[in-house]
Coordinates of N, CA and C in Angstrom, one line a residue:
X1 N 9.0 19.0 38.7 CA 8.3 20.2 38.9 C 8.3 21.1 37.6
X2 N 9.1 20.7 36.6 CA 9.1 21.5 35.4 C 7.7 21.5 34.7
X3 N 7.0 20.4 34.9 CA 5.7 20.2 34.3 C 4.8 21.3 34.9
X4 N 4.8 21.5 36.2 CA 4.0 22.5 36.8 C 4.3 23.9 36.3
X5 N 5.6 24.1 36.0 CA 6.0 25.4 35.6 C 5.6 25.6 34.1
X6 N 5.7 24.6 33.3 CA 5.4 24.7 31.9 C 3.9 24.8 31.6
X7 N 3.1 24.2 32.5 CA 1.7 24.2 32.3 C 1.0 24.8 33.5
X8 N 0.0 25.6 33.4 CA -0.7 26.1 34.6 C -1.4 25.0 35.3
X9 N -1.6 25.1 36.6 CA -2.3 24.0 37.3 C -3.7 23.8 36.8
X10 N -4.1 22.6 36.7 CA -5.4 22.2 36.2 C -6.5 22.5 37.2
X11 N -6.2 22.5 38.5 CA -7.2 22.7 39.5 C -7.1 24.2 40.0
X12 N -8.1 24.9 39.6 CA -8.2 26.3 40.0 C -9.6 26.6 40.4
X13 N -9.8 27.7 41.0 CA -11.1 28.1 41.4 C -11.9 28.5 40.2
X14 N -11.2 29.2 39.3 CA -11.9 29.7 38.1 C -11.5 28.7 36.9
X15 N -12.4 27.8 36.6 CA -12.1 26.8 35.6 C -12.5 27.3 34.2
X16 N -13.0 28.5 34.1 CA -13.4 29.1 32.8 C -12.2 29.1 31.8
X17 N -11.0 29.3 32.3 CA -9.9 29.3 31.4 C -9.6 28.0 30.7
X18 N -10.2 26.9 31.3 CA -9.9 25.6 30.7 C -11.1 25.0 30.1
X19 N -12.1 25.8 29.8 CA -13.4 25.3 29.2 C -13.2 24.6 27.9
X20 N -12.1 24.9 27.2 CA -11.9 24.3 25.9 C -11.3 22.9 26.0
X21 N -10.8 22.5 27.2 CA -10.1 21.2 27.4 C -11.1 20.1 27.4
X22 N -12.3 20.2 27.9 CA -13.3 19.1 27.9 C -13.7 18.7 26.5
X23 N -14.1 19.6 25.7 CA -14.5 19.2 24.3 C -13.3 18.6 23.5
X24 N -12.1 19.2 23.7 CA -10.9 18.7 23.0 C -10.6 17.3 23.5
X25 N -10.7 17.1 24.8 CA -10.4 15.7 25.3 C -11.5 14.7 24.8
X26 N -12.7 15.2 24.7 CA -13.8 14.3 24.1 C -13.5 13.9 22.7
X27 N -13.1 14.9 21.9 CA -12.8 14.6 20.5 C -11.6 13.6 20.4
X28 N -10.6 13.9 21.1 CA -9.4 13.0 21.1 C -9.7 11.6 21.5
X29 N -10.6 11.5 22.6 CA -11.0 10.1 23.0 C -11.8 9.4 21.9
X30 N -12.7 10.2 21.3 CA -13.6 9.6 20.3 C -12.7 9.1 19.1
X31 N -11.8 9.9 18.7 CA -10.9 9.5 17.6 C -10.0 8.3 17.9
X32 N -9.6 8.3 19.1 CA -8.7 7.2 19.5 C -9.5 5.9 19.7
X33 N -10.8 6.0 20.0 CA -11.5 4.7 20.2 C -12.1 4.2 18.9
X34 N -12.2 5.1 17.9 CA -12.8 4.7 16.6 C -11.8 3.8 15.9
X35 N -12.3 2.6 15.5 CA -11.4 1.7 14.7 C -11.8 1.9 13.2
X36 N -10.9 1.6 12.4 CA -11.2 1.7 10.9 C -11.4 0.2 10.4
X37 N -12.0 0.1 9.2 CA -12.1 -1.2 8.6 C -10.8 -1.9 8.4
X38 N -9.7 -1.1 8.3 CA -8.4 -1.7 8.1 C -8.0 -2.5 9.3
X39 N -8.4 -2.1 10.5 CA -7.9 -2.8 11.7 C -8.4 -4.3 11.7
X40 N -9.6 -4.6 11.0 CA -10.1 -5.9 11.1 C -9.5 -6.8 10.1
X41 N -8.7 -6.3 9.2 CA -8.1 -7.2 8.1 C -6.6 -7.4 8.5
X42 N -6.2 -8.7 8.3 CA -4.8 -9.0 8.7 C -3.9 -8.4 7.6
X43 N -2.7 -8.2 8.0 CA -1.7 -7.6 7.1 C -1.1 -8.7 6.2
X44 N -0.7 -8.3 5.1 CA 0.0 -9.3 4.1 C 1.3 -9.7 4.8
X45 N 1.5 -11.0 4.8 CA 2.8 -11.5 5.5 C 4.0 -11.0 4.7
X46 N 5.1 -10.9 5.5 CA 6.4 -10.5 4.9 C 7.0 -11.6 4.0
X47 N 7.5 -11.3 2.9 CA 8.3 -12.2 2.0 C 9.3 -11.4 1.3
X48 N 10.5 -11.9 1.2 CA 11.6 -11.1 0.5 C 11.2 -10.8 -1.0
X49 N 11.6 -9.6 -1.3 CA 11.5 -9.2 -2.7 C 12.8 -8.7 -3.2
X50 N 13.3 -9.3 -4.2 CA 14.6 -8.9 -4.8 C 14.6 -9.3 -6.2
X51 N 14.0 -8.5 -7.0 CA 13.9 -8.7 -8.5 C 14.7 -7.8 -9.3
X52 N 15.2 -8.3 -10.4 CA 16.0 -7.5 -11.3 C 15.6 -7.9 -12.8
X53 N 15.1 -6.9 -13.5 CA 14.7 -7.2 -14.9 C 15.3 -6.3 -15.8
X54 N 15.5 -6.8 -17.0 CA 16.1 -6.0 -18.1 C 15.0 -5.5 -19.0
X55 N 14.8 -4.2 -19.0 CA 13.6 -3.6 -19.8 C 13.7 -3.8 -21.3
X56 N 14.9 -4.2 -21.8 CA 15.1 -4.4 -23.2 C 14.7 -5.8 -23.6
X57 N 14.5 -6.7 -22.6 CA 14.1 -8.1 -22.9 C 12.7 -8.2 -23.5
X58 N 12.5 -9.0 -24.5 CA 11.2 -9.2 -25.1 C 10.2 -9.7 -24.1
X59 N 10.6 -10.3 -23.0 CA 9.8 -10.8 -22.0 C 9.0 -9.6 -21.3
X60 N 9.6 -8.4 -21.3 CA 9.0 -7.3 -20.6 C 8.6 -6.2 -21.6
X61 N 8.3 -6.5 -22.8 CA 8.0 -5.5 -23.9 C 6.8 -4.6 -23.5
X62 N 5.9 -5.1 -22.7 CA 4.8 -4.3 -22.2 C 5.2 -3.1 -21.3
X63 N 6.4 -3.2 -20.7 CA 6.9 -2.1 -19.9 C 7.6 -1.0 -20.7
X64 N 7.5 -1.1 -22.0 CA 8.1 0.0 -22.9 C 7.0 1.0 -23.1
X65 N 5.8 0.8 -22.7 CA 4.7 1.7 -22.9 C 4.0 2.2 -21.6
X66 N 3.6 3.4 -21.6 CA 2.9 3.9 -20.4 C 1.7 3.1 -20.1
X67 N 1.5 2.8 -18.8 CA 0.4 1.9 -18.3 C 0.5 0.4 -18.7
X68 N 1.7 0.1 -19.3 CA 2.0 -1.3 -19.5 C 2.3 -2.0 -18.2
X69 N 2.0 -3.3 -18.2 CA 2.2 -4.0 -16.9 C 2.6 -5.5 -17.2
X70 N 3.4 -6.0 -16.3 CA 3.8 -7.4 -16.4 C 3.6 -8.0 -15.0
X71 N 3.4 -9.3 -15.0 CA 3.3 -10.1 -13.7 C 4.5 -11.0 -13.6
X72 N 5.2 -10.9 -12.5 CA 6.3 -11.7 -12.2 C 6.0 -12.8 -11.1
X73 N 6.5 -14.0 -11.3 CA 6.2 -15.1 -10.4 C 7.0 -14.9 -9.0
X74 N 6.6 -15.6 -8.0 CA 7.3 -15.6 -6.7 C 8.8 -16.0 -6.9
X75 N 9.0 -17.0 -7.6 CA 10.4 -17.5 -7.9 C 10.6 -17.6 -9.4
X76 N 11.6 -17.0 -9.9 CA 11.8 -17.1 -11.4 C 13.2 -16.5 -11.7
X77 N 13.4 -16.4 -13.0 CA 14.7 -15.9 -13.5 C 15.0 -14.5 -13.0
X78 N 14.0 -13.7 -12.7 CA 14.2 -12.3 -12.2 C 14.6 -12.2 -10.7
X79 N 14.3 -13.3 -10.0 CA 14.6 -13.4 -8.5 C 13.4 -13.7 -7.7
X80 N 13.4 -13.3 -6.4 CA 12.3 -13.6 -5.5 C 11.3 -12.5 -5.6
X81 N 10.0 -12.9 -5.7 CA 8.9 -11.9 -5.9 C 7.8 -11.9 -4.9
X82 N 8.1 -11.8 -3.6 CA 7.0 -11.6 -2.6 C 6.3 -12.8 -2.2
X83 N 5.0 -12.6 -1.7 CA 4.2 -13.7 -1.2 C 3.6 -14.4 -2.4
X84 N 3.0 -13.7 -3.3 CA 2.3 -14.4 -4.5 C 2.7 -13.8 -5.8
X85 N 3.9 -13.2 -5.8 CA 4.4 -12.6 -7.1 C 4.2 -11.1 -7.0
X86 N 4.6 -10.4 -8.1 CA 4.7 -9.0 -8.2 C 4.1 -8.5 -9.6
X87 N 3.4 -7.4 -9.5 CA 2.9 -6.8 -10.8 C 3.7 -5.5 -10.9
X88 N 4.4 -5.3 -12.1 CA 5.2 -4.1 -12.3 C 4.4 -3.3 -13.4
X89 N 4.2 -2.0 -13.1 CA 3.4 -1.1 -14.0 C 4.3 0.1 -14.3
X90 N 4.3 0.4 -15.6 CA 5.1 1.6 -16.1 C 4.1 2.8 -16.0
X91 N 4.5 3.8 -15.2 CA 3.8 5.1 -15.2 C 4.1 6.0 -16.4
X92 N 5.4 6.1 -16.6 CA 6.0 6.8 -17.7 C 7.4 6.3 -17.9
X93 N 8.2 7.0 -18.8 CA 9.5 6.5 -19.2 C 10.5 6.4 -18.0
X94 N 10.2 7.2 -17.0 CA 11.2 7.2 -15.8 C 10.5 6.7 -14.5
X95 N 9.3 6.3 -14.5 CA 8.6 5.9 -13.3 C 7.9 4.6 -13.4
X96 N 8.2 3.7 -12.5 CA 7.6 2.4 -12.5 C 7.1 2.1 -11.1
X97 N 6.0 1.4 -11.0 CA 5.5 1.0 -9.7 C 5.5 -0.6 -9.6
X98 N 5.6 -1.1 -8.4 CA 5.6 -2.6 -8.3 C 4.7 -2.9 -7.1
X99 N 3.8 -3.9 -7.3 CA 2.8 -4.2 -6.2 C 2.8 -5.7 -6.0
X100 N 2.6 -6.1 -4.7 CA 2.4 -7.5 -4.3 C 1.1 -8.0 -5.0
X101 N 1.1 -9.2 -5.5 CA -0.1 -9.8 -6.1 C -1.1 -10.4 -5.0
X102 N -0.6 -10.5 -3.8 CA -1.5 -11.0 -2.7 C -2.5 -9.9 -2.4
X103 N -3.8 -10.2 -2.5 CA -4.8 -9.2 -2.2 C -4.8 -8.8 -0.8
X104 N -4.9 -7.5 -0.4 CA -4.9 -7.1 1.0 C -6.2 -7.5 1.7
X105 N -7.3 -7.9 1.0 CA -8.5 -8.3 1.6 C -8.4 -9.8 1.9
X106 N -8.4 -10.2 3.1 CA -8.2 -11.7 3.5 C -7.0 -12.3 2.8
X107 N -5.8 -11.8 3.0 CA -4.6 -12.2 2.3 C -4.2 -13.6 2.6
X108 N -4.8 -14.3 3.6 CA -4.4 -15.7 3.9 C -5.3 -16.7 3.1
X109 N -6.3 -16.2 2.4 CA -7.1 -17.1 1.5 C -6.2 -17.5 0.3
X110 N -6.3 -18.8 0.0 CA -5.5 -19.3 -1.1 C -5.7 -18.7 -2.4
X111 N -7.0 -18.2 -2.6 CA -7.3 -17.6 -3.9 C -7.1 -16.1 -4.0
X112 N -6.6 -15.5 -2.9 CA -6.4 -14.0 -2.8 C -5.3 -13.6 -3.7
X113 N -5.5 -13.5 -5.0 CA -4.5 -13.2 -6.0 C -4.9 -12.1 -7.0
X114 N -4.2 -11.1 -7.0 CA -4.5 -9.9 -7.9 C -3.8 -10.1 -9.2
X115 N -4.6 -9.9 -10.3 CA -4.0 -10.0 -11.7 C -4.5 -8.8 -12.5
X116 N -3.9 -8.6 -13.6 CA -4.4 -7.5 -14.5 C -5.8 -8.0 -15.1
X117 N -6.7 -7.1 -15.3 CA -7.9 -7.4 -15.9 C -7.7 -8.0 -17.3
X118 N -8.2 -9.1 -17.6 CA -7.9 -9.8 -18.8 C -8.4 -9.1 -20.1
X119 N -9.6 -8.4 -19.9 CA -10.2 -7.7 -21.1 C -9.5 -6.4 -21.4
X120 N -9.2 -5.6 -20.4 CA -8.8 -4.2 -20.7 C -7.3 -4.0 -20.3
X121 N -6.8 -4.7 -19.3 CA -5.5 -4.4 -18.7 C -5.4 -3.0 -18.2
X122 N -6.5 -2.3 -17.9 CA -6.5 -1.0 -17.4 C -6.7 -0.9 -15.9
X123 N -6.9 -2.0 -15.3 CA -7.0 -2.1 -13.8 C -6.6 -3.5 -13.4
X124 N -6.5 -3.7 -12.1 CA -6.1 -5.0 -11.5 C -7.3 -5.5 -10.6
X125 N -7.5 -6.8 -10.5 CA -8.6 -7.3 -9.7 C -8.2 -8.6 -9.1
X126 N -8.9 -8.9 -8.0 CA -8.8 -10.2 -7.4 C -10.1 -11.0 -7.8
X127 N -10.0 -12.1 -8.5 CA -11.2 -12.8 -8.9 C -11.8 -13.5 -7.7
X128 N -11.2 -13.7 -6.6 CA -11.7 -14.4 -5.4 C -12.7 -13.5 -4.7
X129 N -12.3 -12.3 -4.4 CA -13.2 -11.4 -3.6 C -13.8 -10.2 -4.5
X130 N -13.3 -10.1 -5.7 CA -13.8 -9.1 -6.7 C -13.3 -7.7 -6.3
X131 N -12.3 -7.6 -5.5 CA -11.7 -6.2 -5.3 C -11.0 -5.7 -6.5
X132 N -11.1 -4.4 -6.8 CA -10.5 -3.9 -7.9 C -9.6 -2.7 -7.5
X133 N -8.5 -2.6 -8.3 CA -7.4 -1.6 -8.0 C -7.0 -0.9 -9.3
X134 N -6.7 0.4 -9.2 CA -6.2 1.1 -10.4 C -4.8 0.8 -10.6
X135 N -4.2 1.3 -11.6 CA -2.8 1.0 -11.9 C -1.8 1.7 -11.0
X136 N -2.3 2.5 -10.0 CA -1.5 3.0 -9.0 C -1.7 2.3 -7.7
X137 N -2.4 1.1 -7.7 CA -2.6 0.3 -6.6 C -3.7 0.6 -5.6
X138 N -4.4 1.7 -5.9 CA -5.5 2.2 -5.0 C -6.8 1.4 -5.2
X139 N -7.5 1.2 -4.2 CA -8.8 0.5 -4.3 C -9.8 1.3 -5.0
X140 N -10.5 0.6 -6.0 CA -11.5 1.3 -6.8 C -12.9 0.5 -6.6
X141 N -12.9 -0.7 -6.0 CA -14.1 -1.4 -5.8 C -13.9 -2.7 -5.1
X142 N -15.0 -3.2 -4.6 CA -14.9 -4.5 -3.9 C -14.8 -4.3 -2.4
X143 N -14.6 -5.4 -1.7 CA -14.5 -5.3 -0.2 C -13.2 -4.8 0.3
X144 N -12.1 -4.8 -0.4 CA -10.8 -4.4 0.1 C -10.9 -2.9 0.5
X145 N -10.2 -2.6 1.6 CA -10.2 -1.2 2.0 C -8.8 -0.7 2.0
X146 N -7.8 -1.6 1.8 CA -6.4 -1.2 1.8 C -5.9 -1.2 0.4
X147 N -5.0 -0.3 0.0 CA -4.3 -0.4 -1.3 C -3.4 -1.6 -1.4
X148 N -3.0 -1.9 -2.6 CA -2.0 -3.0 -2.8 C -0.7 -2.7 -2.1
X149 N 0.0 -3.7 -1.6 CA 1.3 -3.5 -0.9 C 2.3 -3.1 -2.1
X150 N 3.0 -2.0 -1.8 CA 3.9 -1.5 -2.9 C 5.3 -1.7 -2.5
X151 N 6.1 -2.0 -3.5 CA 7.6 -2.3 -3.3 C 8.4 -1.2 -3.9
X152 N 9.6 -1.1 -3.5 CA 10.6 -0.1 -4.0 C 11.0 -0.4 -5.4
X153 N 11.1 0.6 -6.2 CA 11.6 0.3 -7.6 C 12.7 1.4 -7.9
X154 N 13.8 0.9 -8.4 CA 14.8 1.8 -8.9 C 15.3 1.4 -10.3
X155 N 15.6 2.4 -11.1 CA 16.0 2.1 -12.4 C 17.4 2.6 -12.7
X156 N 18.3 1.8 -13.3 CA 19.6 2.2 -13.7 C 19.8 1.7 -15.1
X157 N 19.6 2.7 -16.0 CA 19.7 2.4 -17.4 C 18.5 1.6 -17.8
X158 N 18.7 0.4 -18.4 CA 17.6 -0.5 -18.8 C 17.3 -1.5 -17.7
X159 N 18.0 -1.4 -16.6 CA 17.8 -2.4 -15.5 C 16.8 -1.8 -14.5
X160 N 15.8 -2.6 -14.1 CA 14.8 -2.3 -13.1 C 15.0 -3.2 -11.9
X161 N 15.2 -2.6 -10.8 CA 15.4 -3.4 -9.5 C 14.2 -3.1 -8.6
X162 N 13.6 -4.2 -8.1 CA 12.4 -4.2 -7.2 C 12.8 -4.8 -5.9
X163 N 12.6 -4.1 -4.8 CA 13.0 -4.6 -3.5 C 12.0 -4.2 -2.4
X164 N 12.1 -4.9 -1.2 CA 11.3 -4.4 -0.1 C 12.3 -4.1 1.0

């Protein structure tokens, strides 16, 4: 009975007090029934990510400069790197981002692999579906509607740790 006390009864002789409810309910129903393009695309499968790289290593020299990026394999000396590997991007001296290389558009396709653009290295792209992503992992072109899957990055001195 608390419900009846907290809310006035819906059935009254004078329904004018509740005239706002019908349009609000219609909007809520319309929003709930609308699907987005994201719903039709499968999610990237889970794979463990536990990478550790030393930023002073010559192997990662590109990460010493803003917007520098390196691609890490699924399995390698740095550790386990997701479904199809990881791209690490330096935003600035204290901020790094790490993204799954598996393209979010049709991620189960064998060729769904995101790489740095060979010519400019200023964006990432999937040569299979031609989706493009900026260095923050956001979609800038192509059929992909989801951003790149992002992993956690922490820095302790010259050590960069990437996990999920």
